[in-house]
PDB file of C-alpha atoms in Angstrom:
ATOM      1  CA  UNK A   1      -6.428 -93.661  37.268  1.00  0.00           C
ATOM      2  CA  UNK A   2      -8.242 -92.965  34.089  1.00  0.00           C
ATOM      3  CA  UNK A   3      -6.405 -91.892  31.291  1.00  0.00           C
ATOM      4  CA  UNK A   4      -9.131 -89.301  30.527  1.00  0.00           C
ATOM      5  CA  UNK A   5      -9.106 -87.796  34.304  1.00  0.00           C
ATOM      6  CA  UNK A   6      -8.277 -84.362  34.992  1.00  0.00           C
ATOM      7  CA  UNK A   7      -5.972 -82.919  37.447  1.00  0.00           C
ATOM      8  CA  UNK A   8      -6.446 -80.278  40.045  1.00  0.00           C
ATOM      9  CA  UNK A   9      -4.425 -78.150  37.965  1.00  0.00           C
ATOM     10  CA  UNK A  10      -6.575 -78.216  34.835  1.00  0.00           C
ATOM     11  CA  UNK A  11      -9.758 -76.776  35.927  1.00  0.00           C
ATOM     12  CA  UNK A  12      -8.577 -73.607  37.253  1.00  0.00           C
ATOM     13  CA  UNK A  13      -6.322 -73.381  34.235  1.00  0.00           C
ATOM     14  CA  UNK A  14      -9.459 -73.725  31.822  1.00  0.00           C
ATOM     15  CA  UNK A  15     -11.415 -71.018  33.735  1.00  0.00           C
ATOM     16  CA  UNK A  16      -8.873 -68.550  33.413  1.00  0.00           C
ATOM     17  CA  UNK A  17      -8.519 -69.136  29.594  1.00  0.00           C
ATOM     18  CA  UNK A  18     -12.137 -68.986  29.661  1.00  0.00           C
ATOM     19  CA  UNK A  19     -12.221 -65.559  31.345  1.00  0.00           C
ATOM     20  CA  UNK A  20      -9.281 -64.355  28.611  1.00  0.00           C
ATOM     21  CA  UNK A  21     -11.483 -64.992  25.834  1.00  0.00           C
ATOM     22  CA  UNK A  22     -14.134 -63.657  27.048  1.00  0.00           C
ATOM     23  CA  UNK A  23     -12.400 -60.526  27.113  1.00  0.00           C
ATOM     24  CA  UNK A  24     -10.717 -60.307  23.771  1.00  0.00           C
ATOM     25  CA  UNK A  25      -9.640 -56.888  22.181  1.00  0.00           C
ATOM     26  CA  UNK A  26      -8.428 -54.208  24.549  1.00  0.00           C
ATOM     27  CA  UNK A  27     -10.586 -51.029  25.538  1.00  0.00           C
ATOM     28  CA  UNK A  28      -9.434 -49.116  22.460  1.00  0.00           C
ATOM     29  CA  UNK A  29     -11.155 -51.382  20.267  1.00  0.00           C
ATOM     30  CA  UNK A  30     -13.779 -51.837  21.778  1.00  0.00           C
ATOM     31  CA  UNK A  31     -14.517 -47.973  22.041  1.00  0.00           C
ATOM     32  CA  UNK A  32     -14.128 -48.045  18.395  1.00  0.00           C
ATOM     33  CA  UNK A  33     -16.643 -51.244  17.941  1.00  0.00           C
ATOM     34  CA  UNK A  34     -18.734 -48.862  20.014  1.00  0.00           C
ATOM     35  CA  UNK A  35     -17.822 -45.456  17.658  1.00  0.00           C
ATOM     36  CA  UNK A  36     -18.808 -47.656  14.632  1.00  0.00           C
ATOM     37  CA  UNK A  37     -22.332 -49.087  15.876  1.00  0.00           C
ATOM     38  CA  UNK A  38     -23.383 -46.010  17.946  1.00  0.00           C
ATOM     39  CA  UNK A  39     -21.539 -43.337  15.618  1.00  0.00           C
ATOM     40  CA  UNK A  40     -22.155 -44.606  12.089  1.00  0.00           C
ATOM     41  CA  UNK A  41     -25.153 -46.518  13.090  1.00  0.00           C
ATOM     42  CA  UNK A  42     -26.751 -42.835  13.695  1.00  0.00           C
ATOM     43  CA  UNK A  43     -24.927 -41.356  10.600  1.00  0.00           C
ATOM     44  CA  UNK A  44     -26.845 -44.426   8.216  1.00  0.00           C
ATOM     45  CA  UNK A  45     -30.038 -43.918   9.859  1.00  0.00           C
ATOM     46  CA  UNK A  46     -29.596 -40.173   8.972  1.00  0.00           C
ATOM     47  CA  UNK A  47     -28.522 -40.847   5.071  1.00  0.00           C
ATOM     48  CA  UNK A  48     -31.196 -43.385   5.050  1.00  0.00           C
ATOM     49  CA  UNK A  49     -33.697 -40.551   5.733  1.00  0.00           C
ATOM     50  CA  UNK A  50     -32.467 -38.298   3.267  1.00  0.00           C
ATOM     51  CA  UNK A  51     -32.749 -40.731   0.870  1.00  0.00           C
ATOM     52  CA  UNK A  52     -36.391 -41.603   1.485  1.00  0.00           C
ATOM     53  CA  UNK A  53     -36.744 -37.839   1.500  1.00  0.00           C
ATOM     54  CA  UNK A  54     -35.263 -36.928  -1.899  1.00  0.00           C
ATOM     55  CA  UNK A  55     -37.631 -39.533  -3.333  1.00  0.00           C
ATOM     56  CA  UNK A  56     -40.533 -37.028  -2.335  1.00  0.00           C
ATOM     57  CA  UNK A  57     -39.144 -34.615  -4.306  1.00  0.00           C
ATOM     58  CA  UNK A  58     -40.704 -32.995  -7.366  1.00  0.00           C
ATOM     59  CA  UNK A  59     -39.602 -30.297  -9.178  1.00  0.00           C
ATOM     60  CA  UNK A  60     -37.532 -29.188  -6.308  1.00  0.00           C
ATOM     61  CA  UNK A  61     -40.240 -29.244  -4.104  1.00  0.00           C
ATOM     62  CA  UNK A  62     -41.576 -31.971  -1.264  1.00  0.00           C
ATOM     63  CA  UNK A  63     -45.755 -32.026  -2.130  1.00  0.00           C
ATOM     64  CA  UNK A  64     -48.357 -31.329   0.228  1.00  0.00           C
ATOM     65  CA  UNK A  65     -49.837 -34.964   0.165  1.00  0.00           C
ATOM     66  CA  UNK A  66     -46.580 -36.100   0.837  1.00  0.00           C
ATOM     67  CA  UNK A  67     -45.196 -34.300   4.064  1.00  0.00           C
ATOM     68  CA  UNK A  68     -47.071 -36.374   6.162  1.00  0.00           C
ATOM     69  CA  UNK A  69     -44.951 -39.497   4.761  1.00  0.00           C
ATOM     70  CA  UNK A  70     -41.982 -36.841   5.584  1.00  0.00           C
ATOM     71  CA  UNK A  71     -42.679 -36.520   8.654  1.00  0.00           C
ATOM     72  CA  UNK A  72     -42.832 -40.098   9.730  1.00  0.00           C
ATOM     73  CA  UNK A  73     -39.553 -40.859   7.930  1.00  0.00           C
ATOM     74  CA  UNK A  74     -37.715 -37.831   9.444  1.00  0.00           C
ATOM     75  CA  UNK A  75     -39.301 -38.913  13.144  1.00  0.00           C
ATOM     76  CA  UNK A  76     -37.926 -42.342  12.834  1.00  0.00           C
ATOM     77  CA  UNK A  77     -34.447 -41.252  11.721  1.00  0.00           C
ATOM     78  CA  UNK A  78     -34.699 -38.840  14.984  1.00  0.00           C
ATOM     79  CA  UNK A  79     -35.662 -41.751  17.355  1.00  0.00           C
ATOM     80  CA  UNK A  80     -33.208 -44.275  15.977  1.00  0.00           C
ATOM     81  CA  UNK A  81     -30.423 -41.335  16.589  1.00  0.00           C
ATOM     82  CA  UNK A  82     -31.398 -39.998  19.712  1.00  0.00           C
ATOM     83  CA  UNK A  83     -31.319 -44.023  20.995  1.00  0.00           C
ATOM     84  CA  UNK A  84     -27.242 -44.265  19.914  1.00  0.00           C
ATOM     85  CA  UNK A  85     -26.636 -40.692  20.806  1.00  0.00           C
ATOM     86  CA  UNK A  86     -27.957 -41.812  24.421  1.00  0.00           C
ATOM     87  CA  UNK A  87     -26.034 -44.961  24.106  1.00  0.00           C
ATOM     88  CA  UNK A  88     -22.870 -43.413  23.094  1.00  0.00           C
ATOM     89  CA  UNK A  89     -23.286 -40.741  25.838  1.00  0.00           C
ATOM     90  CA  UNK A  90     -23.044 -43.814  28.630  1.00  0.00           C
ATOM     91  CA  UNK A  91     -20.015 -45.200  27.692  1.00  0.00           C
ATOM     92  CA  UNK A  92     -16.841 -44.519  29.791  1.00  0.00           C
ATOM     93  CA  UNK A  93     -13.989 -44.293  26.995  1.00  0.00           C
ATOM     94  CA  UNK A  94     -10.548 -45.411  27.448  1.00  0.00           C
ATOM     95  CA  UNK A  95      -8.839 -41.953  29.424  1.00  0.00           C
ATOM     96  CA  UNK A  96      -7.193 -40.584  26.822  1.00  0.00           C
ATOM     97  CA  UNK A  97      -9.971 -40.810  24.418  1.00  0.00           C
ATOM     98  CA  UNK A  98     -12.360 -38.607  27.088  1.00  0.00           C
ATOM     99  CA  UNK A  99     -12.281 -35.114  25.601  1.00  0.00           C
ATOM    100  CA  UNK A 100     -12.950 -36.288  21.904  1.00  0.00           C
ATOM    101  CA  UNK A 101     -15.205 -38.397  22.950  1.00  0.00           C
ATOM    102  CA  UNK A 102     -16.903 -35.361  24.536  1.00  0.00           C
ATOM    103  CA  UNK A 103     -16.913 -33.719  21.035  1.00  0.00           C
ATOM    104  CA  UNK A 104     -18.441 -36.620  19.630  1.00  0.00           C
ATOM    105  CA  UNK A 105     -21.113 -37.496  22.156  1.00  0.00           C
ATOM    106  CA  UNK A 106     -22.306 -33.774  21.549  1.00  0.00           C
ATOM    107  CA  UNK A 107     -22.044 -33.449  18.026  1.00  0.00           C
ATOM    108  CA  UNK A 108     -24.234 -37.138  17.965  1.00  0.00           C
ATOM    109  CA  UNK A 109     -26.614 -35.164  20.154  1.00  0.00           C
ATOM    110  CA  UNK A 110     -27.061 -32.145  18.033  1.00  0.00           C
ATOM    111  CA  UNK A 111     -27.717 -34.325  15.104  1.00  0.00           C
ATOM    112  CA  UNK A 112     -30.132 -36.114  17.248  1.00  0.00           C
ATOM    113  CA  UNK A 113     -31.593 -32.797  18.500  1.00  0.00           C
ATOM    114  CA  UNK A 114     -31.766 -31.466  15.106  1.00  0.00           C
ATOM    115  CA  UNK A 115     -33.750 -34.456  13.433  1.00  0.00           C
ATOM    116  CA  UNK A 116     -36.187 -33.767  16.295  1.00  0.00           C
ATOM    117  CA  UNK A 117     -36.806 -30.254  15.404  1.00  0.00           C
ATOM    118  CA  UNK A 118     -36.804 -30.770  11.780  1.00  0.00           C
ATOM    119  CA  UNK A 119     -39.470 -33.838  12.255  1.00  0.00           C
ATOM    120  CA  UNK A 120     -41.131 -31.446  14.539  1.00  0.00           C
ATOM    121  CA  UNK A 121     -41.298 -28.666  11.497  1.00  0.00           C
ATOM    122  CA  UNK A 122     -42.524 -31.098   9.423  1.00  0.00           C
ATOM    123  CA  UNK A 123     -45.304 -31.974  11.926  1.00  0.00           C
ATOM    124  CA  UNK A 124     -45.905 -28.076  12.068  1.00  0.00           C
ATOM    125  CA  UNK A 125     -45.884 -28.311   7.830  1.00  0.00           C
ATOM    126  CA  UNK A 126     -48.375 -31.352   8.042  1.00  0.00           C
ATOM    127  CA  UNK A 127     -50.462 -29.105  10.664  1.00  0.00           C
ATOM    128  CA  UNK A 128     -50.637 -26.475   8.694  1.00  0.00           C
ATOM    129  CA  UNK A 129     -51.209 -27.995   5.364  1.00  0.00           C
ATOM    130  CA  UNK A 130     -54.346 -29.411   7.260  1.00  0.00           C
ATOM    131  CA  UNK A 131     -55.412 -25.904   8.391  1.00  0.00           C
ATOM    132  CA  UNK A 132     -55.544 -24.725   4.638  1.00  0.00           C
ATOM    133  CA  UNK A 133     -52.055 -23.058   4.080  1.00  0.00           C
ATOM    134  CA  UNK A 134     -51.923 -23.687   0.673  1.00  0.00           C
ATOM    135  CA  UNK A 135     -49.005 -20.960  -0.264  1.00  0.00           C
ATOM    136  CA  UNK A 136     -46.743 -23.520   1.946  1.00  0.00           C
ATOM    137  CA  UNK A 137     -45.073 -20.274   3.575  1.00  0.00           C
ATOM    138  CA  UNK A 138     -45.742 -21.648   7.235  1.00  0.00           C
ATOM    139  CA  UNK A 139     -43.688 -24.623   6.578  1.00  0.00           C
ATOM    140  CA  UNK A 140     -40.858 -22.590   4.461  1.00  0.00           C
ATOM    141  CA  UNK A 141     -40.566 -20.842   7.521  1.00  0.00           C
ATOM    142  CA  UNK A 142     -40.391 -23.652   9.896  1.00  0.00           C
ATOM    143  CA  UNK A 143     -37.701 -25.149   7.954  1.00  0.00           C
ATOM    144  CA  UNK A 144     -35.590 -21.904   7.456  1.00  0.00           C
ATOM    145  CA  UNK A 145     -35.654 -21.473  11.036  1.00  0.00           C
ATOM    146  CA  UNK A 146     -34.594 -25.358  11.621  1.00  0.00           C
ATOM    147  CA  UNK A 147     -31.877 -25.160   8.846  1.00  0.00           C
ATOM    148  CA  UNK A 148     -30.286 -21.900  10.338  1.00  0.00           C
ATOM    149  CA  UNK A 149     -30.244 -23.776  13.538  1.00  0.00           C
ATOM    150  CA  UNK A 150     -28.581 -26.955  12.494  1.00  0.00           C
ATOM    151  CA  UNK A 151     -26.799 -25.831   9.576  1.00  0.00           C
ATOM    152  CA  UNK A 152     -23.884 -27.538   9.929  1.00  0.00           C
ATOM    153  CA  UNK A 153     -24.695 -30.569  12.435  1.00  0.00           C
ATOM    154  CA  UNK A 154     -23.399 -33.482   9.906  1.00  0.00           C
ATOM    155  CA  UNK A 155     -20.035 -31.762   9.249  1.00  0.00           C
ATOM    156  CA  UNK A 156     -19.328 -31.200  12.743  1.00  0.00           C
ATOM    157  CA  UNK A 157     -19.920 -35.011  13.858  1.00  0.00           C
ATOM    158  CA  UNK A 158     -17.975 -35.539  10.436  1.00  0.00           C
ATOM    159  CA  UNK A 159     -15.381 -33.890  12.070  1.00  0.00           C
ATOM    160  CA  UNK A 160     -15.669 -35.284  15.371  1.00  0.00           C
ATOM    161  CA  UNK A 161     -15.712 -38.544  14.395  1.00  0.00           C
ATOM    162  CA  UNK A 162     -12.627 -37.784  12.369  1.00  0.00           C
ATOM    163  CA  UNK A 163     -10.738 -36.188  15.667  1.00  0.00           C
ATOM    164  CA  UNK A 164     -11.381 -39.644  17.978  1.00  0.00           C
ATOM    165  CA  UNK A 165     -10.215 -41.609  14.611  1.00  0.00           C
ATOM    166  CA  UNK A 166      -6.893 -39.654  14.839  1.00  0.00           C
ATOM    167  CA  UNK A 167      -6.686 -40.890  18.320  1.00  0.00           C
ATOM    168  CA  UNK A 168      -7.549 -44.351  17.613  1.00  0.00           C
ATOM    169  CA  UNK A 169      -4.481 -45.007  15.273  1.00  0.00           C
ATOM    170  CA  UNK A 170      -1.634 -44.704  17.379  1.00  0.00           C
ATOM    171  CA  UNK A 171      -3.500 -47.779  19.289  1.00  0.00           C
ATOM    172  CA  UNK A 172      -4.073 -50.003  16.119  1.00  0.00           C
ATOM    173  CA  UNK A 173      -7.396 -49.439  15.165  1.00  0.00           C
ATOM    174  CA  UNK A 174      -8.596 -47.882  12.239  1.00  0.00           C
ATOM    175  CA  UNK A 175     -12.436 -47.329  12.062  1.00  0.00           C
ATOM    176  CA  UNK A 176     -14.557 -48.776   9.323  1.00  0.00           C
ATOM    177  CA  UNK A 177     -16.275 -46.603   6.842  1.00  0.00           C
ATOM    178  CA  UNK A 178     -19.341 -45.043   7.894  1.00  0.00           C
ATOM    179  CA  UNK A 179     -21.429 -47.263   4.934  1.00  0.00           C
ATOM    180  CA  UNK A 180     -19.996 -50.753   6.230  1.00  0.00           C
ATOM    181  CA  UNK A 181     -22.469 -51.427   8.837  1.00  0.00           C
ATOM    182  CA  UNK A 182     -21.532 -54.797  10.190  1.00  0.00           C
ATOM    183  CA  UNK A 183     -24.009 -56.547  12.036  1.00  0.00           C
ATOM    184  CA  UNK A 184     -26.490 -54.248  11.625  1.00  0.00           C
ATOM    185  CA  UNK A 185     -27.381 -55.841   7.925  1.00  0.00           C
ATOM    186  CA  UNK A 186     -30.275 -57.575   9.098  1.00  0.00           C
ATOM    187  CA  UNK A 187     -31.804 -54.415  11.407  1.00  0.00           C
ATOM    188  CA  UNK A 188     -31.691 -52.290   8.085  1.00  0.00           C
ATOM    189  CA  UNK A 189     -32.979 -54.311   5.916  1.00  0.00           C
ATOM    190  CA  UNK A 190     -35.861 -54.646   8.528  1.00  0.00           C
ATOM    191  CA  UNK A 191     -36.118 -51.027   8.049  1.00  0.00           C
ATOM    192  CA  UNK A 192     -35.281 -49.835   4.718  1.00  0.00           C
TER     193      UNK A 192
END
């Protein structure tokens, strides 16, 4: 016999430390690997917009020629959310983590259902613009209505997110702030 041979013993012993591997990390972090790409990955894309938004801005005010550019930034922040909020909305959390992740699937989707109405506002403001409303009144009042609406969407999934961190701990896992977006470097730089 070889001295390099294997024994019946050692291939079944190598496919189950295969199969362990594969499944490193238990289910409550990889809910939370799931919280921070789906979650924060959403919560970026929607500070990314704002961003790109307050660079519009002159004296206080987003110009005519430029709501059009305002609209397409706003619409892509809306589709890149409403993608993780449906994402997010699949996955089957570990079963104590089911009612905050509840909270925190619909506070993603309000944020994702408010970035559609406000791109659809500024669609309206672009529209209108277009149709010679130069006063800009039409599009004050489409975004009144959309802020009283939303108001308060980012604090809520602020708070959310904060509630299934709570729960998190007692398991070991801590999530990562909302601005440390691993592998997702190379995505935003592709779009920002």
């Amino acid at each position: 016999m070889s001295r390099f041979s294997c024994t019946r013993f050692e291939y079944p012993l190598v496919g189950v430390l295969v199969l362990i591997a594969g499944c490193i990390g238990d289910a409550y972090s990889r809910y939370g690997d799931v919280v921070h790409d789906d979650v924060d990955g959403a919560m970026v894309a929607a500070l990314r917009m704002t961003a790109r938004m307050q660079l519009t801005v002159v004296h206080n005010k987003i110009p005519d020629d430029s709501l059009a550019v305002v609209a397409t930034v706003v619409k892509r922040a809306a589709r890149e959310v409403r993608k993780s909020a449906t994402h997010f909305a699949a996955v089957t959390p570990p079963a104590d983590l089911v009612e905050p992740h509840a909270g925190l699937s619909g506070a993603l989707s309000s944020l994702s259902q408010a970035l559609d109405a406000m791109a659809s506002a500024f669609q309206r403001c672009v529209a209108a613009h277009a149709a010679g409303d130069s006063t800009g009144q039409a599009c004050e009042a489409h975004l009144a209505a959309v802020n009283s609406q939303f108001g308060y969407v980012g604090e809520d999934l602020n708070t959310a997110r904060a509630r299934v961190q709570r729960f998190l701990l007692p398991h070991g896992v801590l999530l990562p702030r909302v601005t440390s977006m691993r592998g997702r470097d190379s995505t935003l730089k592709a779009t920002g």
